[in-house]
JSON list of C-alpha atoms in Angstrom, two decimals:
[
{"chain": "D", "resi": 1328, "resn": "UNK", "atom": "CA", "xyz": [-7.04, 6.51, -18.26]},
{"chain": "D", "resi": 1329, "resn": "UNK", "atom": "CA", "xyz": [-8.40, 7.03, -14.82]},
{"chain": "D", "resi": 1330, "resn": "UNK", "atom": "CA", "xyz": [-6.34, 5.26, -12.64]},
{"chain": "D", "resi": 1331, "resn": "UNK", "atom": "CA", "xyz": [-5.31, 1.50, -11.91]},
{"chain": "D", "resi": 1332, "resn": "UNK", "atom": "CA", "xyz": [-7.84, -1.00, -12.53]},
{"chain": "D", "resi": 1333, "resn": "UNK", "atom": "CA", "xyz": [-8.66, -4.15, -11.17]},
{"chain": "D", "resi": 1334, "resn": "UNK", "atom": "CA", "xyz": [-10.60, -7.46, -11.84]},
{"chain": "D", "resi": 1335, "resn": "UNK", "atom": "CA", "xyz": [-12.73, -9.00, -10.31]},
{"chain": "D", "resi": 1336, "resn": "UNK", "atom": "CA", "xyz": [-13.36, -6.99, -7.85]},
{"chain": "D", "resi": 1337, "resn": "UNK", "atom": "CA", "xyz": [-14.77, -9.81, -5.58]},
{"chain": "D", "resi": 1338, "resn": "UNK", "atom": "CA", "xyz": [-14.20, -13.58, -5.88]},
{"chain": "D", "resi": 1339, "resn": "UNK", "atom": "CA", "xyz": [-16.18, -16.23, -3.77]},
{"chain": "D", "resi": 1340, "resn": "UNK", "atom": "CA", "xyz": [-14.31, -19.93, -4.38]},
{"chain": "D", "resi": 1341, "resn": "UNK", "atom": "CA", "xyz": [-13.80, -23.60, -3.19]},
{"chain": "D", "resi": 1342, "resn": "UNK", "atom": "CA", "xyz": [-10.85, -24.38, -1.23]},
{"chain": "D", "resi": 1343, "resn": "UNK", "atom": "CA", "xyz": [-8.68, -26.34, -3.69]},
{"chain": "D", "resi": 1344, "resn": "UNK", "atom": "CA", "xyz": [-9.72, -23.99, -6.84]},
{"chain": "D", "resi": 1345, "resn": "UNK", "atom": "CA", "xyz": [-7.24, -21.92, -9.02]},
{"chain": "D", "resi": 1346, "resn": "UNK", "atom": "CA", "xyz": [-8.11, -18.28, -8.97]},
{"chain": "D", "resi": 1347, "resn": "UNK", "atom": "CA", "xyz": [-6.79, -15.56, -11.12]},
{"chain": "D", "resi": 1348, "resn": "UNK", "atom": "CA", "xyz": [-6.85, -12.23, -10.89]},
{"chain": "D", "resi": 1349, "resn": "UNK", "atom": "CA", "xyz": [-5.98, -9.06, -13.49]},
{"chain": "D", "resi": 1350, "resn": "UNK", "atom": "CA", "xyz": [-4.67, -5.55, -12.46]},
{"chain": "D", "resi": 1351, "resn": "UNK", "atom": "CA", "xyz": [-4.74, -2.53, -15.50]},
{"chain": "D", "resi": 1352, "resn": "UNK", "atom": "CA", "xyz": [-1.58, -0.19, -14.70]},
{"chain": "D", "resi": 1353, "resn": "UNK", "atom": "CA", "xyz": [-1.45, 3.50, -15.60]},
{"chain": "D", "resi": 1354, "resn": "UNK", "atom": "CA", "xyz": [-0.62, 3.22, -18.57]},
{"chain": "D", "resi": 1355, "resn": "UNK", "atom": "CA", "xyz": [2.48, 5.00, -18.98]},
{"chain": "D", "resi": 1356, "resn": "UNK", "atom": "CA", "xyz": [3.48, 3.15, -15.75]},
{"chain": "D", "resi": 1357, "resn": "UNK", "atom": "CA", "xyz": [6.73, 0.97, -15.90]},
{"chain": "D", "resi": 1358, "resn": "UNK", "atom": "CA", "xyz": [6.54, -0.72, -12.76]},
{"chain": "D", "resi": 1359, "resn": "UNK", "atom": "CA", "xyz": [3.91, -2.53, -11.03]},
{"chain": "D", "resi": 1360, "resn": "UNK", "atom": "CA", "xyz": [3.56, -4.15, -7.79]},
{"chain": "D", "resi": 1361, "resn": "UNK", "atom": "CA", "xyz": [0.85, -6.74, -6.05]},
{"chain": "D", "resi": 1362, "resn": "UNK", "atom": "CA", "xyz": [0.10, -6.45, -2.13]},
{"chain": "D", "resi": 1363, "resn": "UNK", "atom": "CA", "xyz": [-1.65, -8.20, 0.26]},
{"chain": "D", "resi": 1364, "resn": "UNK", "atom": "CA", "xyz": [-3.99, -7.17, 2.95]},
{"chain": "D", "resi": 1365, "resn": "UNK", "atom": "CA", "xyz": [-6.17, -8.74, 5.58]},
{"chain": "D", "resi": 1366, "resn": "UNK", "atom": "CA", "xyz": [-8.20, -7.45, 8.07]},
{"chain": "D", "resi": 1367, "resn": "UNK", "atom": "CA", "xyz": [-6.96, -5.25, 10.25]},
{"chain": "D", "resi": 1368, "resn": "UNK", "atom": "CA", "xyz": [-2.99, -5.33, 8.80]},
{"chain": "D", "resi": 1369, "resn": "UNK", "atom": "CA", "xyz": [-1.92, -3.24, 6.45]},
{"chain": "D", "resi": 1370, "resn": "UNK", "atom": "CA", "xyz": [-0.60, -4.43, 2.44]},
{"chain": "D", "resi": 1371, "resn": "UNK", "atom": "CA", "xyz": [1.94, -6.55, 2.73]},
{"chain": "D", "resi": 1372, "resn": "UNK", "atom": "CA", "xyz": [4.56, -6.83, -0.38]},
{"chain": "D", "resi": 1373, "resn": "UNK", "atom": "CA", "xyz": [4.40, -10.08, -2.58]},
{"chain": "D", "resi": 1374, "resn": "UNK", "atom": "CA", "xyz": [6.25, -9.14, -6.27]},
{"chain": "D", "resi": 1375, "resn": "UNK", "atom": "CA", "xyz": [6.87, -6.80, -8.31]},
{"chain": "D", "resi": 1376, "resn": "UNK", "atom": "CA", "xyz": [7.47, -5.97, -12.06]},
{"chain": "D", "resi": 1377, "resn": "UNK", "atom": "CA", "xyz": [9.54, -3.60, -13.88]},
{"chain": "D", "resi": 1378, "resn": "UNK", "atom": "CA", "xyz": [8.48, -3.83, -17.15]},
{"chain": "D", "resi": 1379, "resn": "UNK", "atom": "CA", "xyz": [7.75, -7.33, -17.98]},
{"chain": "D", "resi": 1380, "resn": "UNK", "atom": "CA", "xyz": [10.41, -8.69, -15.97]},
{"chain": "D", "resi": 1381, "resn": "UNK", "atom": "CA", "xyz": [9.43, -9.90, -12.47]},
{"chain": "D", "resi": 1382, "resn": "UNK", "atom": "CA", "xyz": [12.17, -8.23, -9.98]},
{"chain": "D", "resi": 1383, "resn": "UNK", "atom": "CA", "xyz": [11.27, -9.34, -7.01]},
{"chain": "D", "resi": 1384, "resn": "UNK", "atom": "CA", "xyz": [9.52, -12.48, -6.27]},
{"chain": "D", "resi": 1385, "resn": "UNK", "atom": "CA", "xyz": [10.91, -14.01, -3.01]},
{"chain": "D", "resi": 1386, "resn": "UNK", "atom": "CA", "xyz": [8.16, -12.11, -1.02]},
{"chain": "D", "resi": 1387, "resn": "UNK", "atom": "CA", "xyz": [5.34, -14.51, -2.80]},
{"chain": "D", "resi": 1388, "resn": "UNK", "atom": "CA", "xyz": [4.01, -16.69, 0.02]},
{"chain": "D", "resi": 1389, "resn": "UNK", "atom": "CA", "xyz": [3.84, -19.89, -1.22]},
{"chain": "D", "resi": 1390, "resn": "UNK", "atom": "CA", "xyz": [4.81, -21.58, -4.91]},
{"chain": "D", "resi": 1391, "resn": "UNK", "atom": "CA", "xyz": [1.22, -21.43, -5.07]},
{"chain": "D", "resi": 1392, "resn": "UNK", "atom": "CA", "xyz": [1.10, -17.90, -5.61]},
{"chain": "D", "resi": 1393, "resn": "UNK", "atom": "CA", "xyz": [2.78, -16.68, -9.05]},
{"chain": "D", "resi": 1394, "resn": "UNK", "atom": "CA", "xyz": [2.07, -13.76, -11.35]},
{"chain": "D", "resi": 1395, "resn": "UNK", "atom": "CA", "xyz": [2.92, -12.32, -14.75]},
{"chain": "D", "resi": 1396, "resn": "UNK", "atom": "CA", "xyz": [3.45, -9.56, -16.88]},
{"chain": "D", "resi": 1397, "resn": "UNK", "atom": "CA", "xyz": [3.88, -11.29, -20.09]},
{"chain": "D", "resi": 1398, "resn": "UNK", "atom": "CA", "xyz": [3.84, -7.88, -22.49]},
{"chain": "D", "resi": 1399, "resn": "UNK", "atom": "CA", "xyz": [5.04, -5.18, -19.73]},
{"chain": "D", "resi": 1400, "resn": "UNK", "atom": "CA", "xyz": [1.27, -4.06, -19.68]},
{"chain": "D", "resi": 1401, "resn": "UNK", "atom": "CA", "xyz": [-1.31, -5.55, -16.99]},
{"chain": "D", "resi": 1402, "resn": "UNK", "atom": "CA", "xyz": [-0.48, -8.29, -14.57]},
{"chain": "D", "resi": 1403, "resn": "UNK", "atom": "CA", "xyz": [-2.26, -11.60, -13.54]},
{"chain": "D", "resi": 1404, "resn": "UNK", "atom": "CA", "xyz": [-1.76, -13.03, -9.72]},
{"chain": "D", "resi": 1405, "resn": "UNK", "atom": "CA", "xyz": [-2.77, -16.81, -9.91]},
{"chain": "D", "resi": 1406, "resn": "UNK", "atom": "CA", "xyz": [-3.55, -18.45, -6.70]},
{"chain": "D", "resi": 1407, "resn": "UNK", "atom": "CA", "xyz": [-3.27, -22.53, -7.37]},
{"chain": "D", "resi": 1408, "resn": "UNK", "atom": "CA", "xyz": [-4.89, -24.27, -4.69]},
{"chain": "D", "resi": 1409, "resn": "UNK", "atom": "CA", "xyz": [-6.47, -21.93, -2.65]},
{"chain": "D", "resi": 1410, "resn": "UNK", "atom": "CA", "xyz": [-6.26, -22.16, 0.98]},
{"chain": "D", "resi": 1411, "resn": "UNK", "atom": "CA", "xyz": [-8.72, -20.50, 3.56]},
{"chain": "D", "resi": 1412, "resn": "UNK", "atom": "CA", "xyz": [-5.61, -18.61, 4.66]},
{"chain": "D", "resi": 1413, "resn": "UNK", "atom": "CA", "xyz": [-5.87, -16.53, 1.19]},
{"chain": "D", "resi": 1414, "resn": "UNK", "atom": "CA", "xyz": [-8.61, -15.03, 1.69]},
{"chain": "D", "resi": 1415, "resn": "UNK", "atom": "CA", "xyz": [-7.41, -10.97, 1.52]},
{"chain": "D", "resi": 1416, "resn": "UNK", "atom": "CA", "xyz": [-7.63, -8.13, 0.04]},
{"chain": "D", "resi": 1417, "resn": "UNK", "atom": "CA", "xyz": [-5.49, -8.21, -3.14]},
{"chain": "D", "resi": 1418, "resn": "UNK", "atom": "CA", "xyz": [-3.79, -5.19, -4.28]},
{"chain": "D", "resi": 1419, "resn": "UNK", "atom": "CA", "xyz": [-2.10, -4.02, -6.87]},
{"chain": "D", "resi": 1420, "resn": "UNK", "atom": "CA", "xyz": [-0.21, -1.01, -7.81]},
{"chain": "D", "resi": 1421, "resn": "UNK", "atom": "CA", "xyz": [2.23, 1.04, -10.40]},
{"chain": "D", "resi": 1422, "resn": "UNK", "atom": "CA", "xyz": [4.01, 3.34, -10.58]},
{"chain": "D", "resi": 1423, "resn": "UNK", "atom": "CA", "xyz": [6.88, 5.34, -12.82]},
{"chain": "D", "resi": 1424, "resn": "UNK", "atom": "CA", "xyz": [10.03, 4.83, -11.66]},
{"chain": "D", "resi": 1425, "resn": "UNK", "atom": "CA", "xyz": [13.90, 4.30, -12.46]},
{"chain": "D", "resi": 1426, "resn": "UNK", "atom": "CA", "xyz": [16.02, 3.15, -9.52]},
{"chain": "D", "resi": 1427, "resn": "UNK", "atom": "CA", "xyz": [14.89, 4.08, -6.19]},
{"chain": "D", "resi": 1428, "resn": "UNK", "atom": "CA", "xyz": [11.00, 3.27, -5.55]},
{"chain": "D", "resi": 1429, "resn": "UNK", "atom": "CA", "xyz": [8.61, 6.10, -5.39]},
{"chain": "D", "resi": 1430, "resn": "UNK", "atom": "CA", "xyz": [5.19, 6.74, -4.95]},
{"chain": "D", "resi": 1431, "resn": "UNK", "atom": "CA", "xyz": [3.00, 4.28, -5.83]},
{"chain": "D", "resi": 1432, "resn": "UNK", "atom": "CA", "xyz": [-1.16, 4.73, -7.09]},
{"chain": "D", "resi": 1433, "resn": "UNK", "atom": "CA", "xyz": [-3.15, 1.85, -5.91]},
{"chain": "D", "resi": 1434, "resn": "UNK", "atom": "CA", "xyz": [-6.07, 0.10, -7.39]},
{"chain": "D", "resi": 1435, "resn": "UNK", "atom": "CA", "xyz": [-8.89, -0.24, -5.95]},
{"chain": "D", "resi": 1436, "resn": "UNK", "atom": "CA", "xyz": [-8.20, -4.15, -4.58]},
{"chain": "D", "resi": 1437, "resn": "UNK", "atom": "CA", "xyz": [-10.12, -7.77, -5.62]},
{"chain": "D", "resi": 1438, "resn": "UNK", "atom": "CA", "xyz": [-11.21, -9.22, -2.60]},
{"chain": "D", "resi": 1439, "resn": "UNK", "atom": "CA", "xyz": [-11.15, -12.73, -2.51]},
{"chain": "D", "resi": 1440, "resn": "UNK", "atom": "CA", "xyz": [-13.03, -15.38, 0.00]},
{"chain": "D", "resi": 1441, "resn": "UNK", "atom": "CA", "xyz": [-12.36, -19.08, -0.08]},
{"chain": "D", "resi": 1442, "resn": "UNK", "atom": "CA", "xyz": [-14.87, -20.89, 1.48]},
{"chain": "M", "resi": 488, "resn": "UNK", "atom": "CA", "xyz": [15.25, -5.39, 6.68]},
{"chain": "M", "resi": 489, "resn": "UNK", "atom": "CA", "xyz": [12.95, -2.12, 6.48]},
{"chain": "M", "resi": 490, "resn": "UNK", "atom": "CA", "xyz": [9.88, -1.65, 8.99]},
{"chain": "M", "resi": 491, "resn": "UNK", "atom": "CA", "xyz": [7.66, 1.21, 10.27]},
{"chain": "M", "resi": 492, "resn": "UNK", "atom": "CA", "xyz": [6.14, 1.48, 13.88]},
{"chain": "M", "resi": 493, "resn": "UNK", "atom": "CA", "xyz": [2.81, 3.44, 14.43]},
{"chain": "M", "resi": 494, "resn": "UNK", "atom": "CA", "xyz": [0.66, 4.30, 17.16]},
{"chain": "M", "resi": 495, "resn": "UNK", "atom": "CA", "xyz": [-1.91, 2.01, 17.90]},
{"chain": "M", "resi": 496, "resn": "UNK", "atom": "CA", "xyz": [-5.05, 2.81, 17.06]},
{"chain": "M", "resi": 497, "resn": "UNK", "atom": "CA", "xyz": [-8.03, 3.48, 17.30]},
{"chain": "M", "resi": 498, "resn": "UNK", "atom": "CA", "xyz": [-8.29, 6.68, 17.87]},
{"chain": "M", "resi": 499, "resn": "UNK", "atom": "CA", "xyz": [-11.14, 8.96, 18.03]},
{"chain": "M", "resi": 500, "resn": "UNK", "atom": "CA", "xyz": [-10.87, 12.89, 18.38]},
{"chain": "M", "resi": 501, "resn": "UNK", "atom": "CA", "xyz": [-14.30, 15.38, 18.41]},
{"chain": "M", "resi": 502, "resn": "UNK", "atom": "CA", "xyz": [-14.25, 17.65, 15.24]},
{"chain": "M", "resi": 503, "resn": "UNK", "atom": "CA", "xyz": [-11.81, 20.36, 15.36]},
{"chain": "M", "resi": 504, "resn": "UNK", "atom": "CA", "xyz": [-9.37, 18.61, 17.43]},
{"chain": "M", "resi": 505, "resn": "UNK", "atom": "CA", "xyz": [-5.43, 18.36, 17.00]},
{"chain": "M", "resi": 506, "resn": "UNK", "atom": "CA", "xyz": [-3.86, 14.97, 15.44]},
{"chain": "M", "resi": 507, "resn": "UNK", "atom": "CA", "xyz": [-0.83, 13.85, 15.52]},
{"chain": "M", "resi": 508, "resn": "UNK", "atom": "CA", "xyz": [-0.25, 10.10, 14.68]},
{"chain": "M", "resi": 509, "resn": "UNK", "atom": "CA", "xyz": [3.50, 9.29, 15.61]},
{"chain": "M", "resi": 510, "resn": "UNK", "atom": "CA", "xyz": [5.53, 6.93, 12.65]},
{"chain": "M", "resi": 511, "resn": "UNK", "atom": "CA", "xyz": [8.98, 5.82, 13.13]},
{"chain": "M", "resi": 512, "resn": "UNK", "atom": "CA", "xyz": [10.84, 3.42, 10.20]},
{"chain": "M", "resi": 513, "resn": "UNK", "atom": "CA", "xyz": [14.04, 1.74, 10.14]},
{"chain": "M", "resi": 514, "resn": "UNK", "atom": "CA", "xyz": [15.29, 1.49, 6.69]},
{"chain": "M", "resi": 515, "resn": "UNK", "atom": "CA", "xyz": [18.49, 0.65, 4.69]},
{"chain": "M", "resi": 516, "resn": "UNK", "atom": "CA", "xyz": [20.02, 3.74, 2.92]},
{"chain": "M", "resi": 517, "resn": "UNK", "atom": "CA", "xyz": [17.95, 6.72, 2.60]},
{"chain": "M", "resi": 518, "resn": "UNK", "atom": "CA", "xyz": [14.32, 6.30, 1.63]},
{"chain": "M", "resi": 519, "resn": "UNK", "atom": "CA", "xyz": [11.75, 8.23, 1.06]},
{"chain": "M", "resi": 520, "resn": "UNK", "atom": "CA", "xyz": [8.79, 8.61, 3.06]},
{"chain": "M", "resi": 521, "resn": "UNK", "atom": "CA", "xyz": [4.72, 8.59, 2.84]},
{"chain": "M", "resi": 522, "resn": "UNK", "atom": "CA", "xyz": [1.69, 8.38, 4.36]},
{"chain": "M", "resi": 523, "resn": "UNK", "atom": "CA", "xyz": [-0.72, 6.89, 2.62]},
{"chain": "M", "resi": 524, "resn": "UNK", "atom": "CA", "xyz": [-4.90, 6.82, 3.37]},
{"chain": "M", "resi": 525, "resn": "UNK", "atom": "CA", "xyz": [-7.79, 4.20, 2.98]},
{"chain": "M", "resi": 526, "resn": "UNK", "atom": "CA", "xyz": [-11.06, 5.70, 3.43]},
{"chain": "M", "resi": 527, "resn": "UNK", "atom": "CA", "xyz": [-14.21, 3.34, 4.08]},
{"chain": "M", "resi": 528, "resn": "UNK", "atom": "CA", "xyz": [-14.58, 1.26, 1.05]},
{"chain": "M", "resi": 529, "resn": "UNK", "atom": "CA", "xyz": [-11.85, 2.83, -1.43]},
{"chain": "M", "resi": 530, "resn": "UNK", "atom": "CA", "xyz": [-8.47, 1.53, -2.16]},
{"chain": "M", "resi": 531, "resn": "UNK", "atom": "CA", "xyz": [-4.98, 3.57, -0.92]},
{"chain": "M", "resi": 532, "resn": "UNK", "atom": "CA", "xyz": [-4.74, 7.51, -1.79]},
{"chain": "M", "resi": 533, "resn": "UNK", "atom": "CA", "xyz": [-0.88, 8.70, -1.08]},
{"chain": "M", "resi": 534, "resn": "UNK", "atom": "CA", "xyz": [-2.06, 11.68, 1.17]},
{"chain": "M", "resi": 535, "resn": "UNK", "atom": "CA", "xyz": [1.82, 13.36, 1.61]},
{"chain": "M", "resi": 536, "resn": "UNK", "atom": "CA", "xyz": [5.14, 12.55, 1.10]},
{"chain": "M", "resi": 537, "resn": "UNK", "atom": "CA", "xyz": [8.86, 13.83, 2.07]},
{"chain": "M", "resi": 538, "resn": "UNK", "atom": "CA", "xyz": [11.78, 12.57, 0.02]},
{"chain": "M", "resi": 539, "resn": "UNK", "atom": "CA", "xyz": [14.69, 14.29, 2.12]},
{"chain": "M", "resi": 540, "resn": "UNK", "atom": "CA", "xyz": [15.94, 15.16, 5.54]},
{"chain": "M", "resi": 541, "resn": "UNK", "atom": "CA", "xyz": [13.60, 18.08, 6.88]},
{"chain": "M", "resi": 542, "resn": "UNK", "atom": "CA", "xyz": [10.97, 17.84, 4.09]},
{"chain": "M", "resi": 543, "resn": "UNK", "atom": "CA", "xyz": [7.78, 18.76, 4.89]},
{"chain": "M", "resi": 544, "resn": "UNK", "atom": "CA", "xyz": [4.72, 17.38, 3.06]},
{"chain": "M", "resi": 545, "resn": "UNK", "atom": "CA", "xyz": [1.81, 18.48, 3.46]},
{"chain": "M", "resi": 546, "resn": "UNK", "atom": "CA", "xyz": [-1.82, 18.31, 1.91]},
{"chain": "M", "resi": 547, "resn": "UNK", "atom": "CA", "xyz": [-5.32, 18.49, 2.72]},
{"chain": "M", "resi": 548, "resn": "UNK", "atom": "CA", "xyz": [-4.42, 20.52, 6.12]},
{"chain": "M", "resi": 549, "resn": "UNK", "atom": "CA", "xyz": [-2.10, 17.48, 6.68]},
{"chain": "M", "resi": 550, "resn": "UNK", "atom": "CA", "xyz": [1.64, 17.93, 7.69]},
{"chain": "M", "resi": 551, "resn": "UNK", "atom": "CA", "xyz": [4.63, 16.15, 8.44]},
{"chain": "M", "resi": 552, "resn": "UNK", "atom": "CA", "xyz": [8.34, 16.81, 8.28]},
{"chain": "M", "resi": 553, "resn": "UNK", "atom": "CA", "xyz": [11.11, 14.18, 7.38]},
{"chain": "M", "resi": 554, "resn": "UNK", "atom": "CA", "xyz": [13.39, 13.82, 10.50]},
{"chain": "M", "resi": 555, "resn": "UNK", "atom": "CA", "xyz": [16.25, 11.62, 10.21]},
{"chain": "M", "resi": 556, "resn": "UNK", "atom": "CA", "xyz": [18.06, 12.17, 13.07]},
{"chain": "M", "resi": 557, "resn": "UNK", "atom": "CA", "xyz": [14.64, 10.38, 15.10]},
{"chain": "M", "resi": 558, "resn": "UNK", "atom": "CA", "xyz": [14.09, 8.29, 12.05]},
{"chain": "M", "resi": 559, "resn": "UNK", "atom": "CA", "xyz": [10.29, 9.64, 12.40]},
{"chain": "M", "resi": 560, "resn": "UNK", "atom": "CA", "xyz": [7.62, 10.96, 10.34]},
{"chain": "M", "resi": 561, "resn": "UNK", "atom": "CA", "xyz": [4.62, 11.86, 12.18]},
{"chain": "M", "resi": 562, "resn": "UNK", "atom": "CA", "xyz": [1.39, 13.05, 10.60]},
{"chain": "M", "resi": 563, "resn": "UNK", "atom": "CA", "xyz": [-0.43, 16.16, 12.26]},
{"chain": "M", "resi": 564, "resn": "UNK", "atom": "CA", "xyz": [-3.62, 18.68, 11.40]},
{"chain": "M", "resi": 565, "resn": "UNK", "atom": "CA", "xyz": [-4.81, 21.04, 13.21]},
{"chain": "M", "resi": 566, "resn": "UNK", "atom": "CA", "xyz": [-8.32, 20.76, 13.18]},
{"chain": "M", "resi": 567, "resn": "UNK", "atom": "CA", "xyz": [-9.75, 17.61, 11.82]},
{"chain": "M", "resi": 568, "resn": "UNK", "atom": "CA", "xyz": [-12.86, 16.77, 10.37]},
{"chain": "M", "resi": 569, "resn": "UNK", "atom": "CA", "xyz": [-15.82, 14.09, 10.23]},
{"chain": "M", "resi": 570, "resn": "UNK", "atom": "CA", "xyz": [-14.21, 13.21, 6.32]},
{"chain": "M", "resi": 571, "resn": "UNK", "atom": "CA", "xyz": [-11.05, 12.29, 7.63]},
{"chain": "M", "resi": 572, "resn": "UNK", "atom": "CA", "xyz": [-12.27, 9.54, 9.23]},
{"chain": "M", "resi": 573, "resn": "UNK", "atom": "CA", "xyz": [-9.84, 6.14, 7.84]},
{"chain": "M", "resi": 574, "resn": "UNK", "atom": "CA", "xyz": [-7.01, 4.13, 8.22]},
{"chain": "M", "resi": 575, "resn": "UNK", "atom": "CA", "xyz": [-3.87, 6.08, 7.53]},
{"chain": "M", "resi": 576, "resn": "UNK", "atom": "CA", "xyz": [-0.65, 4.27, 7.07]},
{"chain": "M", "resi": 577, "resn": "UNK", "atom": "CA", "xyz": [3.00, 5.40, 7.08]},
{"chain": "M", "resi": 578, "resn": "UNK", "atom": "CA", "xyz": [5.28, 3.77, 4.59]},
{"chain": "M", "resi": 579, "resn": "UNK", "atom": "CA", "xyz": [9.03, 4.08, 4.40]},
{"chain": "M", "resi": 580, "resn": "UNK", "atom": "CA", "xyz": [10.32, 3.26, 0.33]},
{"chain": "M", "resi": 581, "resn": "UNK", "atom": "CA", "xyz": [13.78, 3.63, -1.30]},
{"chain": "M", "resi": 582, "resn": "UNK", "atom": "CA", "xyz": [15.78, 0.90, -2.29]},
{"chain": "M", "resi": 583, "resn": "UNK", "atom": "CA", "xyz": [13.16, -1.89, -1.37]},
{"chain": "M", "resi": 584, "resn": "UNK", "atom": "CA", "xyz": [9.04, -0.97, -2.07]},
{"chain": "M", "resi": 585, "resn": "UNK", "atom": "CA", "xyz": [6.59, 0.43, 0.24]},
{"chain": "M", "resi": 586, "resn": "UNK", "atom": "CA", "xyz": [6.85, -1.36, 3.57]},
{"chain": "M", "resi": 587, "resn": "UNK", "atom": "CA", "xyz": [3.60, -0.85, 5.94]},
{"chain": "M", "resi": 588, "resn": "UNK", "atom": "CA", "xyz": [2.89, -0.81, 9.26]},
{"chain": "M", "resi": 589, "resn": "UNK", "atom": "CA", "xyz": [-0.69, -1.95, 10.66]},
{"chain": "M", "resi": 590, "resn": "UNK", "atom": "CA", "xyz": [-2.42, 1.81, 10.23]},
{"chain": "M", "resi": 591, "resn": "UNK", "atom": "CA", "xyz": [-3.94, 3.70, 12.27]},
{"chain": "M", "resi": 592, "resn": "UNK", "atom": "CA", "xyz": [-7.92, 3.99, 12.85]},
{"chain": "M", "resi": 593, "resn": "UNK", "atom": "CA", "xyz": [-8.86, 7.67, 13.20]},
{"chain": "M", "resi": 594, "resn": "UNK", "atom": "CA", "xyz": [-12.71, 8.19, 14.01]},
{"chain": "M", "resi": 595, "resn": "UNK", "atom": "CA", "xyz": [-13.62, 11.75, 14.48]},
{"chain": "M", "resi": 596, "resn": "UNK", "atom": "CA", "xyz": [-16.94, 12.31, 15.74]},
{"chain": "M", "resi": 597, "resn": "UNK", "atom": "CA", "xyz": [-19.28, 15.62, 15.39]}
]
């Protein structure tokens, strides 16, 4: 295990399509967390999981936007709807912690582009 | 709730020239802090963190002490190179995750 993983790494779609996208954790990683990031900004906290249960959602920027950790492994972000406001840098990231939040290892982001 | 103020960028320094790229956070309780990097084209590193009151982290010729009496964190080298060209970020975390400012551009030039 190399680090976190994430897929697709780019995704073009319609405004008005569902997109979906997967993040791999460390593996002996409890928590994990999804970002945002456009241009110029930088990641901007949507959720996060400890486990499979999701701890923190209120940050999520519409009810469009929803993700999982069904079996406290990887994550999907789903994006209903899509908006040419979404289109970002997606990130995702875990890390091991109990408590307090520590350092976090960050994949390497899905880009996505709604035309 | 928690934020983080950074210099604005961009800035661009001739090889072997001193950085210092000033942070200051406002946090609840007592958080840790990081800086974190994003070279051209690759996702986050965590370049150096300080989880108490006069910590220092340091790595890759990169320092910078926890001071909670400023509430500040700033990042300094010495002598920087063309490779640390990137966007570096500071990033106050504790009871609520990572919160980032907007980064700071560094160009060095040869």
């Amino acid at each position: 295990d190399t680090g976190v993983s994430q897929n697709p790494r780019h995704k073009i779609t319609k405004r008005g399509q569902n997109v979906t996208f997967r993040c791999d954790p460390i593996s002996e990683h409890n928590r994990l967390y999804w970002y945002r990031q456009t241009l110029g900004q930088g990641p901007e906290f949507l959720t996060y999981f400890q486990n499979e249960a999701q701890l923190e959602k209120s940050r999520l920027l519409s009810d469009r936007f929803s993700a999982e950790r069904p079996k406290g492994s990887f994550s999907t972000l789903e994006i209903q709807r899509t908006e040419q406001g979404d289109s970002a840098m997606y990130l995702c990231a875990s890390s091991f912690d109990a408590g307090r939040h520590n350092e976090q290892f960050f994949g390497p982001g899905t880009r996505l582009t709604v035309l | 709730g928690d934020s983080v103020t950074q210099m604005e960028g961009p800035v661009t320094l001739s090889e072997e020239a001193f950085l210092t790229i000033n942070c200051t956070y406002t946090a609840t309780g007592y958080p840790s802090l990081f800086w974190y990097v994003q070279y051209p084209g690759e996702g986050l590193q965590l370049l150096l963190k300080a989880t108490k009151a006069d910590d220092k982290g340091s790595n890759k010729g990169f320092e910078a002490t926890y001071r909670k009496e400023t509430t500040s964190f700033h990042l300094e080298k010495g002598s920087v190179q063309v490779s640390d060209s990137a966007v570096y970020f500071c990033a106050p975390s504790g009871n609520t995750p990572l919160v980032f400012g907007k980064g700071t551009r560094l160009s060095v030039i040869a």
